[in-house]
Short mmCIF file of the C-alpha atoms (twelve columns), coordinates in Angstrom:
data_MODEL
# 
_entry.id   MODEL 
# 
loop_
_atom_site.group_PDB 
_atom_site.id 
_atom_site.type_symbol 
_atom_site.label_atom_id 
_atom_site.label_alt_id 
_atom_site.label_comp_id 
_atom_site.label_asym_id 
_atom_site.label_seq_id 
_atom_site.Cartn_x 
_atom_site.Cartn_y 
_atom_site.Cartn_z 
_atom_site.pdbx_PDB_model_num 
ATOM 1   C CA . PHE A 1   -28.592 0.331   82.932  1 
ATOM 2   C CA . PHE A 2   -29.668 1.770   79.466  1 
ATOM 3   C CA . ILE A 3   -28.311 -1.117  77.598  1 
ATOM 4   C CA . GLN A 4   -29.923 -3.311  80.039  1 
ATOM 5   C CA . GLU A 5   -33.202 -1.492  79.452  1 
ATOM 6   C CA . VAL A 6   -32.539 -1.947  75.486  1 
ATOM 7   C CA . ARG A 7   -32.186 -5.629  75.785  1 
ATOM 8   C CA . ARG A 8   -34.882 -6.181  77.829  1 
ATOM 9   C CA . ASN A 9   -37.450 -4.256  76.088  1 
ATOM 10  C CA . LEU A 10  -35.765 -4.606  72.426  1 
ATOM 11  C CA . HIS A 11  -37.935 -7.152  70.047  1 
ATOM 12  C CA . VAL A 12  -36.891 -8.254  66.689  1 
ATOM 13  C CA . VAL A 13  -39.723 -9.251  64.239  1 
ATOM 14  C CA . LEU A 14  -38.895 -11.437 61.179  1 
ATOM 15  C CA . CYS A 15  -41.243 -12.239 58.748  1 
ATOM 16  C CA . PHE A 16  -40.902 -15.334 56.313  1 
ATOM 17  C CA . SER A 17  -42.809 -16.845 53.575  1 
ATOM 18  C CA . PRO A 18  -43.567 -20.641 53.804  1 
ATOM 19  C CA . VAL A 19  -43.478 -20.662 49.888  1 
ATOM 20  C CA . GLY A 20  -40.333 -22.264 48.382  1 
ATOM 21  C CA . ASP A 21  -37.272 -23.913 50.179  1 
ATOM 22  C CA . ALA A 22  -35.779 -20.466 51.373  1 
ATOM 23  C CA . ILE A 23  -37.397 -20.849 54.836  1 
ATOM 24  C CA . ARG A 24  -36.161 -24.526 55.320  1 
ATOM 25  C CA . THR A 25  -32.910 -23.646 54.141  1 
ATOM 26  C CA . ARG A 26  -32.712 -20.736 56.713  1 
ATOM 27  C CA . LEU A 27  -33.985 -22.861 59.850  1 
ATOM 28  C CA . ARG A 28  -31.429 -25.434 59.034  1 
ATOM 29  C CA . LYS A 29  -28.708 -23.026 59.035  1 
ATOM 30  C CA . PHE A 30  -29.986 -21.083 61.958  1 
ATOM 31  C CA . PRO A 31  -31.803 -23.489 64.480  1 
ATOM 32  C CA . SER A 32  -32.019 -20.529 67.054  1 
ATOM 33  C CA . LEU A 33  -34.853 -19.115 64.850  1 
ATOM 34  C CA . ILE A 34  -36.879 -21.865 66.427  1 
ATOM 35  C CA . THR A 35  -35.407 -22.401 69.723  1 
ATOM 36  C CA . CYS A 36  -35.020 -18.763 70.653  1 
ATOM 37  C CA . MET A 37  -38.010 -17.191 68.992  1 
ATOM 38  C CA . THR A 38  -41.891 -17.240 69.496  1 
ATOM 39  C CA . ILE A 39  -43.589 -18.282 66.137  1 
ATOM 40  C CA . ASN A 40  -46.682 -16.846 65.154  1 
ATOM 41  C CA . TRP A 41  -48.378 -18.401 62.027  1 
ATOM 42  C CA . PHE A 42  -50.736 -16.074 60.355  1 
ATOM 43  C CA . SER A 43  -54.121 -17.731 59.393  1 
ATOM 44  C CA . ALA A 44  -55.559 -17.007 55.968  1 
ATOM 45  C CA . TRP A 45  -57.595 -14.003 55.447  1 
ATOM 46  C CA . PRO A 46  -61.477 -14.400 55.516  1 
ATOM 47  C CA . GLU A 47  -63.608 -13.831 52.677  1 
ATOM 48  C CA . ASP A 48  -64.786 -10.444 54.116  1 
ATOM 49  C CA . ALA A 49  -61.185 -9.456  54.470  1 
ATOM 50  C CA . LEU A 50  -60.634 -10.532 50.877  1 
ATOM 51  C CA . HIS A 51  -63.565 -9.000  49.498  1 
ATOM 52  C CA . THR A 52  -62.721 -5.767  51.178  1 
ATOM 53  C CA . VAL A 53  -59.151 -5.738  49.869  1 
ATOM 54  C CA . ALA A 54  -60.409 -6.264  46.487  1 
ATOM 55  C CA . ARG A 55  -63.016 -3.728  46.465  1 
ATOM 56  C CA . ALA A 56  -60.071 -1.133  47.700  1 
ATOM 57  C CA . PHE A 57  -57.658 -2.231  45.139  1 
ATOM 58  C CA . LEU A 58  -60.399 -1.936  42.401  1 
ATOM 59  C CA . THR A 59  -61.479 1.494   43.195  1 
ATOM 60  C CA . GLU A 60  -58.385 2.718   41.287  1 
ATOM 61  C CA . VAL A 61  -59.525 0.919   38.198  1 
ATOM 62  C CA . GLU A 62  -62.180 2.639   36.058  1 
ATOM 63  C CA . LEU A 63  -64.018 -0.359  34.509  1 
ATOM 64  C CA . VAL A 64  -67.045 1.532   33.046  1 
ATOM 65  C CA . ALA A 65  -66.263 5.105   31.677  1 
ATOM 66  C CA . ASP A 66  -68.769 7.933   32.628  1 
ATOM 67  C CA . ASP A 67  -71.343 5.907   34.950  1 
ATOM 68  C CA . GLU A 68  -70.365 5.367   38.509  1 
ATOM 69  C CA . ALA A 69  -73.330 3.148   39.216  1 
ATOM 70  C CA . ALA A 70  -72.189 0.860   36.562  1 
ATOM 71  C CA . ASN A 71  -68.588 0.950   37.431  1 
ATOM 72  C CA . ALA A 72  -69.532 0.254   41.168  1 
ATOM 73  C CA . ALA A 73  -71.648 -2.652  40.111  1 
ATOM 74  C CA . MET A 74  -68.792 -4.276  37.955  1 
ATOM 75  C CA . GLN A 75  -66.392 -3.895  41.051  1 
ATOM 76  C CA . GLN A 76  -68.475 -5.632  43.208  1 
ATOM 77  C CA . LYS A 77  -68.726 -8.624  40.768  1 
ATOM 78  C CA . LEU A 78  -65.053 -8.576  40.202  1 
ATOM 79  C CA . ALA A 79  -64.346 -8.514  43.708  1 
ATOM 80  C CA . THR A 80  -66.616 -11.312 44.348  1 
ATOM 81  C CA . MET A 81  -65.030 -13.252 41.651  1 
ATOM 82  C CA . CYS A 82  -61.399 -12.704 42.811  1 
ATOM 83  C CA . VAL A 83  -62.352 -13.742 46.164  1 
ATOM 84  C CA . PHE A 84  -63.956 -17.049 44.700  1 
ATOM 85  C CA . PHE A 85  -60.928 -17.699 42.882  1 
ATOM 86  C CA . HIS A 86  -58.679 -17.417 45.777  1 
ATOM 87  C CA . SER A 87  -60.790 -19.449 48.069  1 
ATOM 88  C CA . SER A 88  -61.257 -22.230 45.665  1 
ATOM 89  C CA . VAL A 89  -57.409 -22.356 45.261  1 
ATOM 90  C CA . GLN A 90  -56.948 -22.463 49.006  1 
ATOM 91  C CA . ARG A 91  -59.389 -25.158 49.427  1 
ATOM 92  C CA . THR A 92  -57.889 -27.407 46.752  1 
ATOM 93  C CA . SER A 93  -54.543 -26.712 48.209  1 
ATOM 94  C CA . GLU A 94  -55.857 -28.234 51.464  1 
ATOM 95  C CA . ARG A 95  -57.226 -31.196 49.719  1 
ATOM 96  C CA . TYR A 96  -53.981 -31.605 47.953  1 
ATOM 97  C CA . ALA A 97  -52.140 -31.349 51.243  1 
ATOM 98  C CA . THR A 98  -54.487 -34.061 52.878  1 
ATOM 99  C CA . GLU A 99  -54.516 -36.380 49.938  1 
ATOM 100 C CA . VAL A 100 -51.061 -36.272 48.624  1 
ATOM 101 C CA . ARG A 101 -49.252 -34.938 51.785  1 
ATOM 102 C CA . ARG A 102 -47.434 -32.167 49.577  1 
ATOM 103 C CA . TYR A 103 -48.325 -28.520 50.755  1 
ATOM 104 C CA . PHE A 104 -48.863 -25.739 47.987  1 
ATOM 105 C CA . TYR A 105 -49.130 -22.513 50.166  1 
ATOM 106 C CA . VAL A 106 -51.634 -19.940 49.140  1 
ATOM 107 C CA . THR A 107 -50.745 -16.939 51.332  1 
ATOM 108 C CA . PRO A 108 -52.096 -13.076 51.159  1 
ATOM 109 C CA . THR A 109 -49.539 -12.122 48.931  1 
ATOM 110 C CA . SER A 110 -50.625 -14.668 46.335  1 
ATOM 111 C CA . TYR A 111 -53.933 -12.859 46.315  1 
ATOM 112 C CA . LEU A 112 -52.553 -9.327  46.106  1 
ATOM 113 C CA . GLU A 113 -50.547 -10.885 42.976  1 
ATOM 114 C CA . LEU A 114 -53.743 -11.872 41.613  1 
ATOM 115 C CA . LEU A 115 -55.215 -8.308  41.887  1 
ATOM 116 C CA . ARG A 116 -52.061 -6.852  40.411  1 
ATOM 117 C CA . SER A 117 -52.117 -9.279  37.466  1 
ATOM 118 C CA . PHE A 118 -55.563 -8.540  36.472  1 
ATOM 119 C CA . LYS A 119 -54.859 -4.871  36.684  1 
ATOM 120 C CA . ASP A 120 -51.605 -5.020  34.414  1 
ATOM 121 C CA . LEU A 121 -53.634 -7.288  32.167  1 
ATOM 122 C CA . LEU A 122 -56.560 -5.023  31.852  1 
ATOM 123 C CA . VAL A 123 -54.181 -1.956  31.006  1 
ATOM 124 C CA . THR A 124 -52.452 -4.094  28.433  1 
ATOM 125 C CA . LYS A 125 -55.560 -5.094  26.857  1 
ATOM 126 C CA . ARG A 126 -56.979 -1.622  26.746  1 
ATOM 127 C CA . ASN A 127 -53.787 -0.455  25.209  1 
ATOM 128 C CA . GLU A 128 -54.273 -2.945  22.572  1 
ATOM 129 C CA . VAL A 129 -57.800 -1.881  22.046  1 
ATOM 130 C CA . ILE A 130 -56.844 1.662   21.520  1 
ATOM 131 C CA . LEU A 131 -54.130 0.912   19.113  1 
ATOM 132 C CA . VAL A 132 -56.472 -1.198  16.936  1 
ATOM 133 C CA . GLN A 133 -59.169 1.504   17.072  1 
ATOM 134 C CA . GLU A 134 -56.672 4.451   16.348  1 
ATOM 135 C CA . ARG A 135 -55.597 2.247   13.210  1 
ATOM 136 C CA . TYR A 136 -59.285 1.875   12.367  1 
ATOM 137 C CA . VAL A 137 -60.049 5.464   12.368  1 
ATOM 138 C CA . SER A 138 -56.768 6.396   10.440  1 
ATOM 139 C CA . GLY A 139 -57.742 3.847   7.961   1 
ATOM 140 C CA . LEU A 140 -61.286 5.186   7.289   1 
ATOM 141 C CA . GLU A 141 -59.884 8.767   7.357   1 
ATOM 142 C CA . LYS A 142 -57.715 7.799   4.446   1 
ATOM 143 C CA . LEU A 143 -60.560 6.058   2.681   1 
ATOM 144 C CA . LEU A 144 -62.726 9.209   3.086   1 
ATOM 145 C CA . ASP A 145 -59.850 11.470  1.789   1 
ATOM 146 C CA . THR A 146 -59.196 8.886   -1.226  1 
ATOM 147 C CA . GLU A 147 -62.867 8.965   -1.997  1 
ATOM 148 C CA . SER A 148 -62.898 12.686  -2.111  1 
ATOM 149 C CA . GLN A 149 -59.693 12.846  -4.515  1 
ATOM 150 C CA . VAL A 150 -61.455 10.087  -6.825  1 
ATOM 151 C CA . SER A 151 -64.512 12.568  -7.144  1 
ATOM 152 C CA . THR A 152 -62.260 15.563  -7.964  1 
ATOM 153 C CA . MET A 153 -60.356 13.850  -10.528 1 
ATOM 154 C CA . GLN A 154 -63.710 12.618  -12.165 1 
ATOM 155 C CA . GLU A 155 -64.746 16.165  -12.550 1 
ATOM 156 C CA . GLU A 156 -61.536 17.206  -13.882 1 
ATOM 157 C CA . LEU A 157 -61.699 14.396  -16.527 1 
ATOM 158 C CA . PHE A 158 -64.911 15.134  -17.606 1 
ATOM 159 C CA . ALA A 159 -63.957 18.733  -18.148 1 
ATOM 160 C CA . LEU A 160 -60.786 17.673  -20.162 1 
ATOM 161 C CA . GLN A 161 -62.773 15.635  -22.474 1 
ATOM 162 C CA . PRO A 162 -63.236 18.241  -25.381 1 
ATOM 163 C CA . GLN A 163 -59.307 18.938  -25.072 1 
ATOM 164 C CA . LEU A 164 -58.900 15.171  -25.242 1 
ATOM 165 C CA . GLN A 165 -60.875 14.731  -28.653 1 
ATOM 166 C CA . THR A 166 -58.796 17.644  -30.188 1 
ATOM 167 C CA . ALA A 167 -55.552 16.024  -28.934 1 
ATOM 168 C CA . SER A 168 -56.523 12.829  -30.600 1 
ATOM 169 C CA . ALA A 169 -57.135 14.573  -34.024 1 
ATOM 170 C CA . GLU A 170 -53.700 16.127  -33.704 1 
ATOM 171 C CA . THR A 171 -51.939 12.826  -32.766 1 
ATOM 172 C CA . GLU A 172 -53.446 11.108  -35.902 1 
ATOM 173 C CA . GLU A 173 -51.997 14.082  -38.098 1 
ATOM 174 C CA . LEU A 174 -48.695 13.675  -36.410 1 
ATOM 175 C CA . MET A 175 -48.460 9.914   -37.094 1 
ATOM 176 C CA . LYS A 176 -49.002 10.561  -40.979 1 
ATOM 177 C CA . THR A 177 -46.161 12.697  -40.530 1 
ATOM 178 C CA . ILE A 178 -43.976 10.273  -38.672 1 
ATOM 179 C CA . ALA A 179 -44.486 7.777   -40.967 1 
ATOM 180 C CA . ALA A 180 -43.412 9.647   -44.130 1 
ATOM 181 C CA . GLU A 181 -40.397 10.778  -42.216 1 
ATOM 182 C CA . THR A 182 -39.706 7.085   -41.006 1 
ATOM 183 C CA . ILE A 183 -39.343 6.139   -44.623 1 
ATOM 184 C CA . GLU A 184 -36.764 8.705   -45.193 1 
ATOM 185 C CA . ALA A 185 -34.840 7.755   -42.003 1 
ATOM 186 C CA . ASP A 186 -34.659 4.195   -43.051 1 
ATOM 187 C CA . LYS A 187 -32.843 4.987   -46.233 1 
ATOM 188 C CA . VAL A 188 -30.181 7.057   -44.173 1 
ATOM 189 C CA . LYS A 189 -30.154 4.362   -41.573 1 
ATOM 190 C CA . GLU A 190 -29.314 1.962   -44.511 1 
ATOM 191 C CA . VAL A 191 -26.416 4.137   -45.740 1 
ATOM 192 C CA . VAL A 192 -25.055 4.225   -41.992 1 
ATOM 193 C CA . SER A 193 -25.030 0.662   -41.856 1 
ATOM 194 C CA . ARG A 194 -22.836 0.370   -45.027 1 
ATOM 195 C CA . GLU A 195 -20.498 2.707   -43.571 1 
ATOM 196 C CA . GLU A 196 -20.601 1.094   -40.261 1 
ATOM 197 C CA . ALA A 197 -19.711 -2.276  -41.571 1 
ATOM 198 C CA . ALA A 198 -16.949 -0.736  -43.681 1 
ATOM 199 C CA . ALA A 199 -15.648 0.971   -40.511 1 
ATOM 200 C CA . ASN A 200 -15.794 -2.336  -38.433 1 
ATOM 201 C CA . VAL A 201 -13.507 -4.103  -41.287 1 
ATOM 202 C CA . GLU A 202 -11.133 -1.609  -40.952 1 
ATOM 203 C CA . ALA A 203 -11.336 -1.563  -37.071 1 
ATOM 204 C CA . SER A 204 -10.717 -5.314  -37.169 1 
ATOM 205 C CA . LYS A 205 -7.338  -4.899  -39.361 1 
ATOM 206 C CA . VAL A 206 -6.164  -2.265  -36.725 1 
ATOM 207 C CA . LYS A 207 -7.316  -4.623  -33.928 1 
ATOM 208 C CA . ALA A 208 -5.017  -7.558  -35.474 1 
ATOM 209 C CA . ILE A 209 -2.320  -5.355  -36.225 1 
ATOM 210 C CA . GLU A 210 -2.441  -4.049  -32.399 1 
ATOM 211 C CA . THR A 211 -2.945  -7.693  -31.145 1 
ATOM 212 C CA . ASP A 212 0.205   -8.665  -33.162 1 
ATOM 213 C CA . CYS A 213 2.281   -5.796  -31.616 1 
ATOM 214 C CA . LEU A 214 1.072   -6.366  -28.115 1 
ATOM 215 C CA . THR A 215 2.016   -10.061 -28.183 1 
ATOM 216 C CA . ASP A 216 5.782   -9.055  -29.227 1 
ATOM 217 C CA . LEU A 217 5.289   -6.293  -26.413 1 
ATOM 218 C CA . ASP A 218 4.494   -8.915  -23.847 1 
ATOM 219 C CA . LYS A 219 7.574   -10.737 -24.769 1 
ATOM 220 C CA . ALA A 220 9.649   -7.563  -24.250 1 
ATOM 221 C CA . MET A 221 7.901   -6.150  -21.208 1 
ATOM 222 C CA . PRO A 222 8.998   -8.728  -18.885 1 
ATOM 223 C CA . MET A 223 12.742  -8.303  -19.961 1 
ATOM 224 C CA . LEU A 224 12.282  -4.326  -19.089 1 
ATOM 225 C CA . ASP A 225 11.029  -5.327  -15.824 1 
ATOM 226 C CA . GLU A 226 13.951  -7.546  -15.238 1 
ATOM 227 C CA . ALA A 227 16.153  -4.859  -16.082 1 
ATOM 228 C CA . ILE A 228 14.566  -2.376  -13.700 1 
ATOM 229 C CA . LYS A 229 14.542  -5.035  -10.943 1 
ATOM 230 C CA . ALA A 230 18.068  -5.730  -11.387 1 
ATOM 231 C CA . LEU A 231 18.562  -2.039  -10.545 1 
ATOM 232 C CA . ASP A 232 16.458  -2.035  -7.582  1 
ATOM 233 C CA . THR A 233 18.695  -4.421  -5.979  1 
ATOM 234 C CA . LEU A 234 21.315  -2.019  -5.926  1 
ATOM 235 C CA . LYS A 235 21.955  -0.061  -2.790  1 
ATOM 236 C CA . PRO A 236 24.298  3.352   -2.424  1 
ATOM 237 C CA . ALA A 237 26.528  0.999   -0.395  1 
ATOM 238 C CA . ASP A 238 27.074  -1.543  -3.242  1 
ATOM 239 C CA . ILE A 239 27.931  1.409   -5.604  1 
ATOM 240 C CA . THR A 240 30.169  2.927   -2.859  1 
ATOM 241 C CA . GLU A 241 32.108  -0.582  -2.624  1 
ATOM 242 C CA . VAL A 242 32.743  -0.607  -6.135  1 
ATOM 243 C CA . LYS A 243 34.160  2.997   -6.388  1 
ATOM 244 C CA . GLY A 244 36.441  2.154   -3.515  1 
ATOM 245 C CA . MET A 245 38.081  -0.720  -5.240  1 
ATOM 246 C CA . LYS A 246 41.703  -0.054  -6.071  1 
ATOM 247 C CA . SER A 247 42.296  -3.286  -7.927  1 
ATOM 248 C CA . PRO A 248 38.899  -4.567  -8.734  1 
ATOM 249 C CA . PRO A 249 38.345  -8.461  -9.595  1 
ATOM 250 C CA . LYS A 250 38.264  -9.276  -13.303 1 
ATOM 251 C CA . PRO A 251 34.546  -10.029 -13.252 1 
ATOM 252 C CA . VAL A 252 33.906  -6.329  -11.748 1 
ATOM 253 C CA . LYS A 253 36.060  -5.022  -14.490 1 
ATOM 254 C CA . LEU A 254 34.077  -7.199  -17.076 1 
ATOM 255 C CA . VAL A 255 30.694  -5.712  -16.037 1 
ATOM 256 C CA . MET A 256 31.981  -1.985  -15.546 1 
ATOM 257 C CA . GLU A 257 33.269  -2.139  -19.243 1 
ATOM 258 C CA . ALA A 258 29.885  -3.334  -20.388 1 
ATOM 259 C CA . VAL A 259 28.099  -0.616  -18.724 1 
ATOM 260 C CA . CYS A 260 30.265  1.972   -20.099 1 
ATOM 261 C CA . ILE A 261 29.863  0.741   -23.632 1 
ATOM 262 C CA . MET A 262 26.015  0.985   -22.961 1 
ATOM 263 C CA . LYS A 263 26.487  4.444   -21.957 1 
ATOM 264 C CA . ASP A 264 28.737  5.211   -24.820 1 
ATOM 265 C CA . LEU A 265 31.677  6.156   -22.522 1 
ATOM 266 C CA . LYS A 266 35.066  6.316   -23.847 1 
ATOM 267 C CA . ALA A 267 37.910  4.405   -22.336 1 
ATOM 268 C CA . SER A 268 41.134  5.623   -21.067 1 
ATOM 269 C CA . ARG A 269 44.500  5.080   -22.565 1 
ATOM 270 C CA . VAL A 270 46.728  3.368   -20.140 1 
ATOM 271 C CA . LYS A 271 50.089  1.440   -20.322 1 
ATOM 272 C CA . GLY A 272 49.620  -2.184  -20.353 1 
ATOM 273 C CA . PRO A 273 52.030  -4.940  -18.578 1 
ATOM 274 C CA . ASP A 274 53.913  -5.042  -21.882 1 
ATOM 275 C CA . GLY A 275 54.433  -1.352  -22.046 1 
ATOM 276 C CA . ARG A 276 52.040  -0.745  -25.154 1 
ATOM 277 C CA . MET A 277 48.970  1.784   -24.686 1 
ATOM 278 C CA . VAL A 278 45.936  -0.238  -24.082 1 
ATOM 279 C CA . ASP A 279 42.097  0.767   -23.419 1 
ATOM 280 C CA . ASP A 280 41.134  0.970   -19.841 1 
ATOM 281 C CA . PHE A 281 37.588  1.236   -18.526 1 
ATOM 282 C CA . TRP A 282 38.139  1.394   -14.796 1 
ATOM 283 C CA . GLU A 283 39.020  4.960   -14.616 1 
ATOM 284 C CA . THR A 284 35.842  5.865   -16.740 1 
ATOM 285 C CA . SER A 285 33.910  3.263   -14.540 1 
ATOM 286 C CA . LYS A 286 34.941  5.076   -11.373 1 
ATOM 287 C CA . LYS A 287 33.876  8.627   -12.828 1 
ATOM 288 C CA . MET A 288 30.821  6.977   -14.033 1 
ATOM 289 C CA . VAL A 289 29.680  5.411   -10.695 1 
ATOM 290 C CA . SER A 290 30.613  8.789   -8.698  1 
ATOM 291 C CA . ASP A 291 27.753  10.590  -10.682 1 
ATOM 292 C CA . SER A 292 25.069  11.051  -8.042  1 
ATOM 293 C CA . ASN A 293 22.263  10.290  -11.029 1 
ATOM 294 C CA . PHE A 294 23.981  7.188   -11.904 1 
ATOM 295 C CA . LEU A 295 21.252  4.637   -10.933 1 
ATOM 296 C CA . LYS A 296 18.607  7.082   -12.368 1 
ATOM 297 C CA . SER A 297 20.395  7.286   -15.772 1 
ATOM 298 C CA . LEU A 298 20.054  3.763   -15.993 1 
ATOM 299 C CA . LYS A 299 16.395  3.296   -15.254 1 
ATOM 300 C CA . GLU A 300 15.680  6.393   -17.657 1 
ATOM 301 C CA . TYR A 301 18.137  4.730   -20.328 1 
ATOM 302 C CA . ASP A 302 16.882  5.341   -23.852 1 
ATOM 303 C CA . LYS A 303 16.467  1.764   -24.417 1 
ATOM 304 C CA . ASP A 304 13.989  2.326   -27.839 1 
ATOM 305 C CA . ASN A 305 16.917  4.008   -29.686 1 
ATOM 306 C CA . ILE A 306 20.271  2.236   -28.777 1 
ATOM 307 C CA . ASP A 307 22.834  2.498   -31.521 1 
ATOM 308 C CA . PRO A 308 23.304  -0.721  -33.434 1 
ATOM 309 C CA . ASN A 309 27.386  -0.169  -32.833 1 
ATOM 310 C CA . ILE A 310 26.663  -0.518  -29.302 1 
ATOM 311 C CA . ILE A 311 24.382  -3.546  -29.546 1 
ATOM 312 C CA . LYS A 312 27.307  -5.405  -31.608 1 
ATOM 313 C CA . LYS A 313 29.977  -4.393  -28.783 1 
ATOM 314 C CA . ILE A 314 27.679  -5.491  -25.990 1 
ATOM 315 C CA . LYS A 315 26.852  -9.045  -27.759 1 
ATOM 316 C CA . ALA A 316 30.515  -9.794  -27.456 1 
ATOM 317 C CA . TYR A 317 30.080  -9.355  -23.701 1 
ATOM 318 C CA . VAL A 318 26.767  -11.260 -23.546 1 
ATOM 319 C CA . ASP A 319 28.265  -14.249 -25.429 1 
ATOM 320 C CA . ASP A 320 31.161  -14.289 -23.078 1 
ATOM 321 C CA . PRO A 321 30.966  -17.086 -20.342 1 
ATOM 322 C CA . ASN A 322 32.592  -15.213 -17.821 1 
ATOM 323 C CA . PHE A 323 29.733  -12.612 -18.257 1 
ATOM 324 C CA . ASP A 324 27.435  -14.783 -16.250 1 
ATOM 325 C CA . PRO A 325 25.226  -13.383 -13.180 1 
ATOM 326 C CA . LYS A 326 25.954  -16.146 -10.941 1 
ATOM 327 C CA . GLN A 327 29.511  -16.154 -11.370 1 
ATOM 328 C CA . ILE A 328 29.673  -12.369 -11.068 1 
ATOM 329 C CA . LYS A 329 27.507  -12.262 -7.890  1 
ATOM 330 C CA . LYS A 330 30.387  -14.083 -6.163  1 
ATOM 331 C CA . ALA A 331 32.667  -11.089 -6.758  1 
ATOM 332 C CA . SER A 332 30.453  -8.148  -6.082  1 
ATOM 333 C CA . THR A 333 26.475  -7.535  -5.583  1 
ATOM 334 C CA . ALA A 334 26.625  -4.260  -7.319  1 
ATOM 335 C CA . ALA A 335 28.328  -5.836  -10.419 1 
ATOM 336 C CA . PHE A 336 25.575  -8.518  -10.271 1 
ATOM 337 C CA . GLY A 337 22.690  -6.144  -10.619 1 
ATOM 338 C CA . LEU A 338 24.629  -4.092  -13.421 1 
ATOM 339 C CA . CYS A 339 25.293  -7.347  -15.089 1 
ATOM 340 C CA . CYS A 340 21.733  -8.421  -15.118 1 
ATOM 341 C CA . TRP A 341 20.468  -4.948  -16.321 1 
ATOM 342 C CA . THR A 342 23.027  -5.121  -19.275 1 
ATOM 343 C CA . ARG A 343 21.527  -8.447  -20.369 1 
ATOM 344 C CA . ALA A 344 18.094  -7.533  -19.982 1 
ATOM 345 C CA . ILE A 345 18.485  -4.293  -22.029 1 
ATOM 346 C CA . PHE A 346 20.407  -6.539  -24.626 1 
ATOM 347 C CA . LYS A 347 17.509  -8.939  -24.882 1 
ATOM 348 C CA . TYR A 348 14.774  -6.168  -24.908 1 
ATOM 349 C CA . ASP A 349 16.588  -4.399  -27.722 1 
ATOM 350 C CA . GLY A 350 16.354  -7.762  -29.780 1 
ATOM 351 C CA . VAL A 351 12.489  -7.936  -29.441 1 
ATOM 352 C CA . ALA A 352 12.063  -3.999  -29.824 1 
ATOM 353 C CA . LYS A 353 13.740  -4.223  -33.417 1 
ATOM 354 C CA . VAL A 354 10.858  -6.754  -34.442 1 
ATOM 355 C CA . VAL A 355 8.137   -4.665  -32.818 1 
ATOM 356 C CA . LYS A 356 9.066   -1.375  -34.136 1 
ATOM 357 C CA . PRO A 357 7.844   -1.908  -37.900 1 
ATOM 358 C CA . LYS A 358 4.707   -3.393  -36.468 1 
ATOM 359 C CA . GLN A 359 4.190   -0.209  -34.656 1 
ATOM 360 C CA . ILE A 360 4.568   1.961   -37.658 1 
ATOM 361 C CA . ALA A 361 2.318   0.173   -39.550 1 
ATOM 362 C CA . LEU A 362 -0.329  0.114   -36.567 1 
ATOM 363 C CA . LYS A 363 0.204   4.108   -36.311 1 
ATOM 364 C CA . ALA A 364 -0.834  4.241   -40.093 1 
ATOM 365 C CA . ALA A 365 -3.532  1.799   -39.597 1 
ATOM 366 C CA . GLN A 366 -4.896  3.783   -36.832 1 
ATOM 367 C CA . GLU A 367 -4.728  7.004   -38.727 1 
ATOM 368 C CA . GLU A 368 -6.679  5.465   -41.325 1 
ATOM 369 C CA . LEU A 369 -9.246  4.438   -38.922 1 
ATOM 370 C CA . VAL A 370 -9.631  7.845   -37.617 1 
ATOM 371 C CA . ILE A 371 -10.589 9.216   -41.043 1 
ATOM 372 C CA . VAL A 372 -12.729 6.367   -41.388 1 
ATOM 373 C CA . MET A 373 -14.696 6.983   -37.921 1 
ATOM 374 C CA . ALA A 374 -14.928 10.702  -38.759 1 
ATOM 375 C CA . ASP A 375 -16.868 9.925   -42.050 1 
ATOM 376 C CA . LEU A 376 -19.132 7.513   -39.910 1 
ATOM 377 C CA . LYS A 377 -19.743 10.107  -37.404 1 
ATOM 378 C CA . VAL A 378 -21.095 12.486  -39.980 1 
ATOM 379 C CA . LYS A 379 -23.483 9.878   -41.365 1 
ATOM 380 C CA . GLN A 380 -24.548 9.005   -37.831 1 
ATOM 381 C CA . ASP A 381 -25.328 12.531  -37.002 1 
ATOM 382 C CA . GLU A 382 -27.395 12.950  -40.068 1 
ATOM 383 C CA . LEU A 383 -29.327 9.956   -38.895 1 
ATOM 384 C CA . LYS A 384 -29.637 10.965  -35.497 1 
ATOM 385 C CA . ALA A 385 -31.052 14.569  -36.854 1 
ATOM 386 C CA . VAL A 386 -33.940 12.398  -38.836 1 
ATOM 387 C CA . GLN A 387 -34.690 10.307  -36.003 1 
ATOM 388 C CA . ASP A 388 -34.959 13.206  -33.583 1 
ATOM 389 C CA . LYS A 389 -37.722 14.750  -35.930 1 
ATOM 390 C CA . LEU A 390 -39.484 11.353  -35.280 1 
# 
């Protein structure tokens, strides 16, 4: 029974706006909105209702400050104008529908939007006016403050005029003293200029010697870098491989002999195939590579003070066609790196012997330049003392 009463008495009210395509789309999708419902088309508001709504809406807006009568009169005029706007648009839309058969709906919502837009625009414009007014007042205050400061500065300047006259007289006397001291400073400056010229000549000589040394060193340094890179290719496993060889290949023995000679290690005396005692570096080589600091000793090798006898012995190995890194690399990776290191150190020694005399000459020239620059510094200090007086 309850459900039947609810069905009989329940009414659902749907409100649609005719503006846009939304209502047409809904009617096509849901035909029961037409067939199963009663349609009430609300007519336009009369002008009295529009006027009353406008008056009620504008009551919240203060149009004329501190004058209720003027404010009420302004609200009345604005309400009449809003009604005129809405009514004229409504009449024009009806004419548009009659002549063109196109509908432009003017609903009460449009009227409320008109009133709301007027209120929002009024607030925006008032805020803009208030901002401009505040800027104007702030600028005016700054101008008045500046005017006050200028007046104070004028009074202070007038009071300081006697002191300015005294200072002007003292300045004239000081300028005469400066002129006399300037002549003395010019004399000292001339002496310093001559000293600087001599120092520049000496510096040019030192620079020429230094450039010559650096040119030769630029040739030697890549060789030294090549030696270090050769050592960097070696790994502990490579050294262990060499150390574990019982019958090393001939290329490996050749390289290890060269390294032992570079480190000035003595060979062991062993019996040769013919029964005679011969020099053998293999046992010495195994002891050498067994040292945990073996690679470090090669990287820190005293390359600038190699015994000429060692270089003489190594030259025979370097000239040996079998002492070729490409061939040795086939036998052992470790021997390849040590071979490259030996050849690089040998090349570096050849260039270093040419550079060393030039370095000695450079050192002597630099010491002479230090003495000249010290004398020049004394003269420059004297000139600075004179100039500081000015």
